[in-house]
């Protein structure tokens, strides 16, 4: 795996009031309204629990280049640390940051630091993708810093597709617990198990990232449980 791939994957993996425009849903109007109300309540509850983490697997492609690896993301309020490693090549890096600062480790010429994580990644790798957005997207939230969003809900009332900031994110969720219905998913089941994000650029490269979550940490599971009640 090249450093360029690692940097691009970093951007994608590091991938209130947002304007929302729900579109194309199989739900009738009354259920669509209920799904949107539930999503808004879920977002509010999850944002009130700012400490979380995940471990998982990532596959990334940019135009005809790509690769895969493992990701470990730890969030402590506004501060984050994201580690990506490729076991086969034994390559890896770490991006850490918070409001007004960021540091990228694992580069051949040593660590680099800057005031903005996105700009730091762009200066080091040539890629500029919003770092902040995926911290929300991976949890099934509309990103606060990415502008207006369009959302679609599935037949079970859960978020199925999110389009925001030039990206389209499709969601896969754990099965609904016995009993069915929108109110049946409790605890960790309200957390995505996979996202498939695509960037269709008018100019420049096209990008795709698939992130499979193997484990959400306990504090995140607890917050998700609170969000579904």
Short mmCIF file of C-alpha atoms in Angstrom, two decimals:
data_model
loop_
_atom_site.label_atom_id
_atom_site.label_comp_id
_atom_site.label_asym_id
_atom_site.label_seq_id
_atom_site.Cartn_x
_atom_site.Cartn_y
_atom_site.Cartn_z
CA UNK A 1 0.00 0.00 0.00
CA UNK A 2 1.47 3.37 -0.98
CA UNK A 3 1.63 6.42 1.22
CA UNK A 4 -0.65 8.15 -1.28
CA UNK A 5 -3.33 5.51 -0.69
CA UNK A 6 -2.92 5.78 3.06
CA UNK A 7 -3.34 9.53 2.86
CA UNK A 8 -6.41 9.29 0.66
CA UNK A 9 -7.96 6.70 2.93
CA UNK A 10 -7.22 8.96 5.84
CA UNK A 11 -9.12 11.77 4.26
CA UNK A 12 -12.07 9.52 3.52
CA UNK A 13 -12.10 7.83 6.86
CA UNK A 14 -11.66 11.03 8.78
CA UNK A 15 -14.40 11.20 6.64
CA UNK A 16 -26.58 22.20 14.73
CA UNK A 17 -28.42 22.62 12.10
CA UNK A 18 -28.00 21.10 8.72
CA UNK A 19 -30.60 21.78 6.07
CA UNK A 20 -32.15 18.42 5.19
CA UNK A 21 -34.14 17.54 2.11
CA UNK A 22 -35.50 13.96 2.34
CA UNK A 23 -35.90 12.42 -1.12
CA UNK A 24 -37.06 9.16 -2.72
CA UNK A 25 -38.30 7.07 0.19
CA UNK A 26 -40.50 3.96 0.08
CA UNK A 27 -42.29 5.27 3.15
CA UNK A 28 -45.72 6.95 3.01
CA UNK A 29 -45.75 10.59 4.19
CA UNK A 30 -46.74 9.87 7.78
CA UNK A 31 -43.99 7.26 8.23
CA UNK A 32 -41.47 9.48 6.46
CA UNK A 33 -42.22 12.25 8.94
CA UNK A 34 -41.80 9.81 11.82
CA UNK A 35 -38.47 8.58 10.41
CA UNK A 36 -37.15 12.14 10.10
CA UNK A 37 -38.26 13.02 13.63
CA UNK A 38 -36.56 9.88 14.92
CA UNK A 39 -33.36 10.69 13.03
CA UNK A 40 -33.29 14.22 14.44
CA UNK A 41 -33.75 12.89 17.98
CA UNK A 42 -31.04 10.31 17.36
CA UNK A 43 -28.60 12.94 16.11
CA UNK A 44 -29.25 15.14 19.14
CA UNK A 45 -28.67 12.27 21.56
CA UNK A 46 -25.48 11.06 19.86
CA UNK A 47 -24.00 14.55 19.73
CA UNK A 48 -24.53 14.74 23.48
CA UNK A 49 -22.16 11.73 23.82
CA UNK A 50 -18.92 13.04 22.26
CA UNK A 51 -16.57 10.23 23.37
CA UNK A 52 -16.53 7.15 21.16
CA UNK A 53 -14.35 4.87 19.11
CA UNK A 54 -14.36 2.17 16.49
CA UNK A 55 -12.13 -0.52 15.05
CA UNK A 56 -12.70 -1.85 11.58
CA UNK A 57 -11.52 -2.51 8.03
CA UNK A 58 -11.25 -0.12 5.14
CA UNK A 59 -10.97 -0.53 1.38
CA UNK A 60 -10.24 2.53 -0.70
CA UNK A 61 -9.99 3.32 -4.40
CA UNK A 62 -9.16 6.55 -6.18
CA UNK A 63 -9.56 6.33 -9.94
CA UNK A 64 -7.68 3.09 -10.75
CA UNK A 65 -5.55 2.96 -7.60
CA UNK A 66 -6.58 1.38 -4.31
CA UNK A 67 -5.76 -0.75 -1.30
CA UNK A 68 -7.03 -1.91 2.07
CA UNK A 69 -6.11 -1.86 5.73
CA UNK A 70 -7.37 -1.57 9.29
CA UNK A 71 -8.57 1.56 11.04
CA UNK A 72 -8.71 2.50 14.73
CA UNK A 73 -10.57 5.74 15.45
CA UNK A 74 -10.73 7.27 18.94
CA UNK A 75 -12.78 10.39 19.61
CA UNK A 76 -12.53 12.38 22.85
CA UNK A 77 -14.85 15.33 22.53
CA UNK A 78 -13.47 17.48 19.74
CA UNK A 79 -10.09 15.73 19.81
CA UNK A 80 -9.48 12.69 17.61
CA UNK A 81 -6.82 10.12 16.81
CA UNK A 82 -7.16 7.99 13.69
CA UNK A 83 -4.69 5.20 12.99
CA UNK A 84 -4.56 3.26 9.73
CA UNK A 85 -2.34 0.23 9.19
CA UNK A 86 -1.67 -2.22 6.37
CA UNK A 87 -0.54 -5.52 7.94
CA UNK A 88 0.87 -6.90 4.69
CA UNK A 89 3.15 -3.96 3.94
CA UNK A 90 3.64 -2.98 7.61
CA UNK A 91 2.93 0.62 6.74
CA UNK A 92 0.81 2.96 8.81
CA UNK A 93 0.23 6.49 9.94
CA UNK A 94 -1.58 8.42 12.64
CA UNK A 95 -3.58 11.61 12.30
CA UNK A 96 -4.45 13.41 15.49
CA UNK A 97 -6.05 16.77 16.04
CA UNK A 98 -8.63 19.03 17.59
CA UNK A 99 -9.91 22.60 17.24
CA UNK A 100 -7.13 24.66 15.67
CA UNK A 101 -4.45 21.97 15.45
CA UNK A 102 -3.55 18.70 13.75
CA UNK A 103 -0.53 16.42 13.41
CA UNK A 104 0.21 13.71 10.86
CA UNK A 105 2.74 11.01 11.81
CA UNK A 106 4.16 8.23 9.66
CA UNK A 107 5.52 10.33 6.78
CA UNK A 108 8.97 9.58 5.38
CA UNK A 109 10.20 13.06 6.25
CA UNK A 110 8.82 13.00 9.79
CA UNK A 111 5.65 14.35 11.39
CA UNK A 112 3.91 17.45 10.11
CA UNK A 113 1.61 19.77 12.00
CA UNK A 114 -0.81 22.52 11.11
CA UNK A 115 -3.87 24.42 12.22
CA UNK A 116 -6.36 22.44 10.12
CA UNK A 117 -6.45 18.68 9.58
CA UNK A 118 -7.82 18.92 6.04
CA UNK A 119 -5.19 21.43 4.98
CA UNK A 120 -2.46 19.37 6.62
CA UNK A 121 -3.47 16.28 4.67
CA UNK A 122 -3.69 18.31 1.48
CA UNK A 123 -0.22 19.81 1.95
CA UNK A 124 1.28 16.39 2.74
CA UNK A 125 -0.52 14.28 0.13
CA UNK A 126 -2.16 16.49 -2.48
CA UNK A 127 -5.68 15.51 -1.38
CA UNK A 128 -8.24 17.78 0.25
CA UNK A 129 -11.34 16.04 1.63
CA UNK A 130 -13.15 17.35 4.73
CA UNK A 131 -11.76 15.50 7.73
CA UNK A 132 -14.57 16.56 10.05
CA UNK A 133 -17.47 15.19 8.03
CA UNK A 134 -16.80 11.47 8.35
CA UNK A 135 -16.80 11.69 12.13
CA UNK A 136 -20.53 12.30 11.76
CA UNK A 137 -21.18 10.25 8.63
CA UNK A 138 -19.72 7.05 10.05
CA UNK A 139 -22.19 7.24 12.94
CA UNK A 140 -25.15 7.86 10.63
CA UNK A 141 -25.39 11.61 11.28
CA UNK A 142 -25.56 14.58 8.98
CA UNK A 143 -22.24 16.41 9.20
CA UNK A 144 -22.52 19.78 10.88
CA UNK A 145 -19.72 21.32 8.80
CA UNK A 146 -20.62 19.94 5.37
CA UNK A 147 -23.61 22.05 4.37
CA UNK A 148 -27.07 21.00 3.18
CA UNK A 149 -27.84 17.28 3.10
CA UNK A 150 -30.30 15.04 1.30
CA UNK A 151 -31.43 11.91 3.12
CA UNK A 152 -33.33 8.77 2.18
CA UNK A 153 -34.86 6.27 4.59
CA UNK A 154 -35.40 2.57 4.09
CA UNK A 155 -38.59 0.59 4.65
CA UNK A 156 -37.51 0.05 8.28
CA UNK A 157 -37.31 3.82 8.84
CA UNK A 158 -33.54 3.89 9.24
CA UNK A 159 -31.16 6.09 7.29
CA UNK A 160 -30.39 4.44 3.96
CA UNK A 161 -28.54 7.09 1.98
CA UNK A 162 -26.99 10.45 2.80
CA UNK A 163 -25.79 12.90 0.15
CA UNK A 164 -23.72 15.80 1.43
CA UNK A 165 -20.61 17.76 0.55
CA UNK A 166 -20.18 16.07 -2.82
CA UNK A 167 -20.30 12.56 -1.30
CA UNK A 168 -22.99 9.89 -1.37
CA UNK A 169 -22.96 7.54 1.62
CA UNK A 170 -24.96 4.29 1.66
CA UNK A 171 -25.58 2.55 4.98
CA UNK A 172 -25.84 -1.05 6.13
CA UNK A 173 -27.27 -1.66 9.60
CA UNK A 174 -27.46 -4.65 11.95
CA UNK A 175 -30.72 -6.60 11.76
CA UNK A 176 -33.68 -5.20 13.68
CA UNK A 177 -34.35 -7.07 16.91
CA UNK A 178 -37.26 -9.45 17.24
CA UNK A 179 -40.54 -7.59 17.17
CA UNK A 180 -39.68 -5.44 14.14
CA UNK A 181 -40.70 -1.89 13.45
CA UNK A 182 -38.91 1.41 13.82
CA UNK A 183 -38.80 1.23 17.60
CA UNK A 184 -37.34 -2.27 17.80
CA UNK A 185 -33.67 -1.36 17.29
CA UNK A 186 -31.97 -0.77 20.64
CA UNK A 187 -28.39 -0.37 21.80
CA UNK A 188 -25.64 -1.08 19.27
CA UNK A 189 -28.15 -1.94 16.55
CA UNK A 190 -28.67 1.78 15.82
CA UNK A 191 -25.00 2.05 14.80
CA UNK A 192 -24.02 1.40 11.19
CA UNK A 193 -22.07 -1.76 10.53
CA UNK A 194 -20.85 -0.59 7.11
CA UNK A 195 -20.75 2.54 5.02
CA UNK A 196 -20.06 2.78 1.29
CA UNK A 197 -19.09 6.32 0.33
CA UNK A 198 -18.61 7.59 -3.22
CA UNK A 199 -17.28 10.89 -4.45
CA UNK A 200 -18.31 11.72 -8.01
CA UNK A 201 -16.12 14.66 -8.97
CA UNK A 202 -16.89 16.97 -11.87
CA UNK A 203 -13.15 17.53 -12.20
CA UNK A 204 -10.39 15.52 -10.58
CA UNK A 205 -10.44 11.93 -9.35
CA UNK A 206 -13.39 9.80 -8.35
CA UNK A 207 -13.10 8.15 -4.95
CA UNK A 208 -14.76 5.30 -3.09
CA UNK A 209 -14.30 4.09 0.46
CA UNK A 210 -15.89 1.11 2.18
CA UNK A 211 -15.66 0.96 5.95
CA UNK A 212 -16.75 -2.14 7.85
CA UNK A 213 -17.00 -1.61 11.61
CA UNK A 214 -15.93 -4.63 13.65
CA UNK A 215 -16.41 -2.98 17.02
CA UNK A 216 -17.90 0.18 18.48
CA UNK A 217 -16.57 0.92 21.93
CA UNK A 218 -18.78 0.59 25.00
CA UNK A 219 -19.37 4.30 25.50
CA UNK A 220 -20.59 4.57 21.91
CA UNK A 221 -22.95 1.64 22.36
CA UNK A 222 -24.37 3.23 25.47
CA UNK A 223 -24.95 6.54 23.69
CA UNK A 224 -26.64 4.81 20.78
CA UNK A 225 -28.96 3.03 23.19
CA UNK A 226 -29.92 6.36 24.71
CA UNK A 227 -30.53 7.77 21.22
CA UNK A 228 -33.11 5.11 20.34
CA UNK A 229 -35.25 5.60 23.42
#
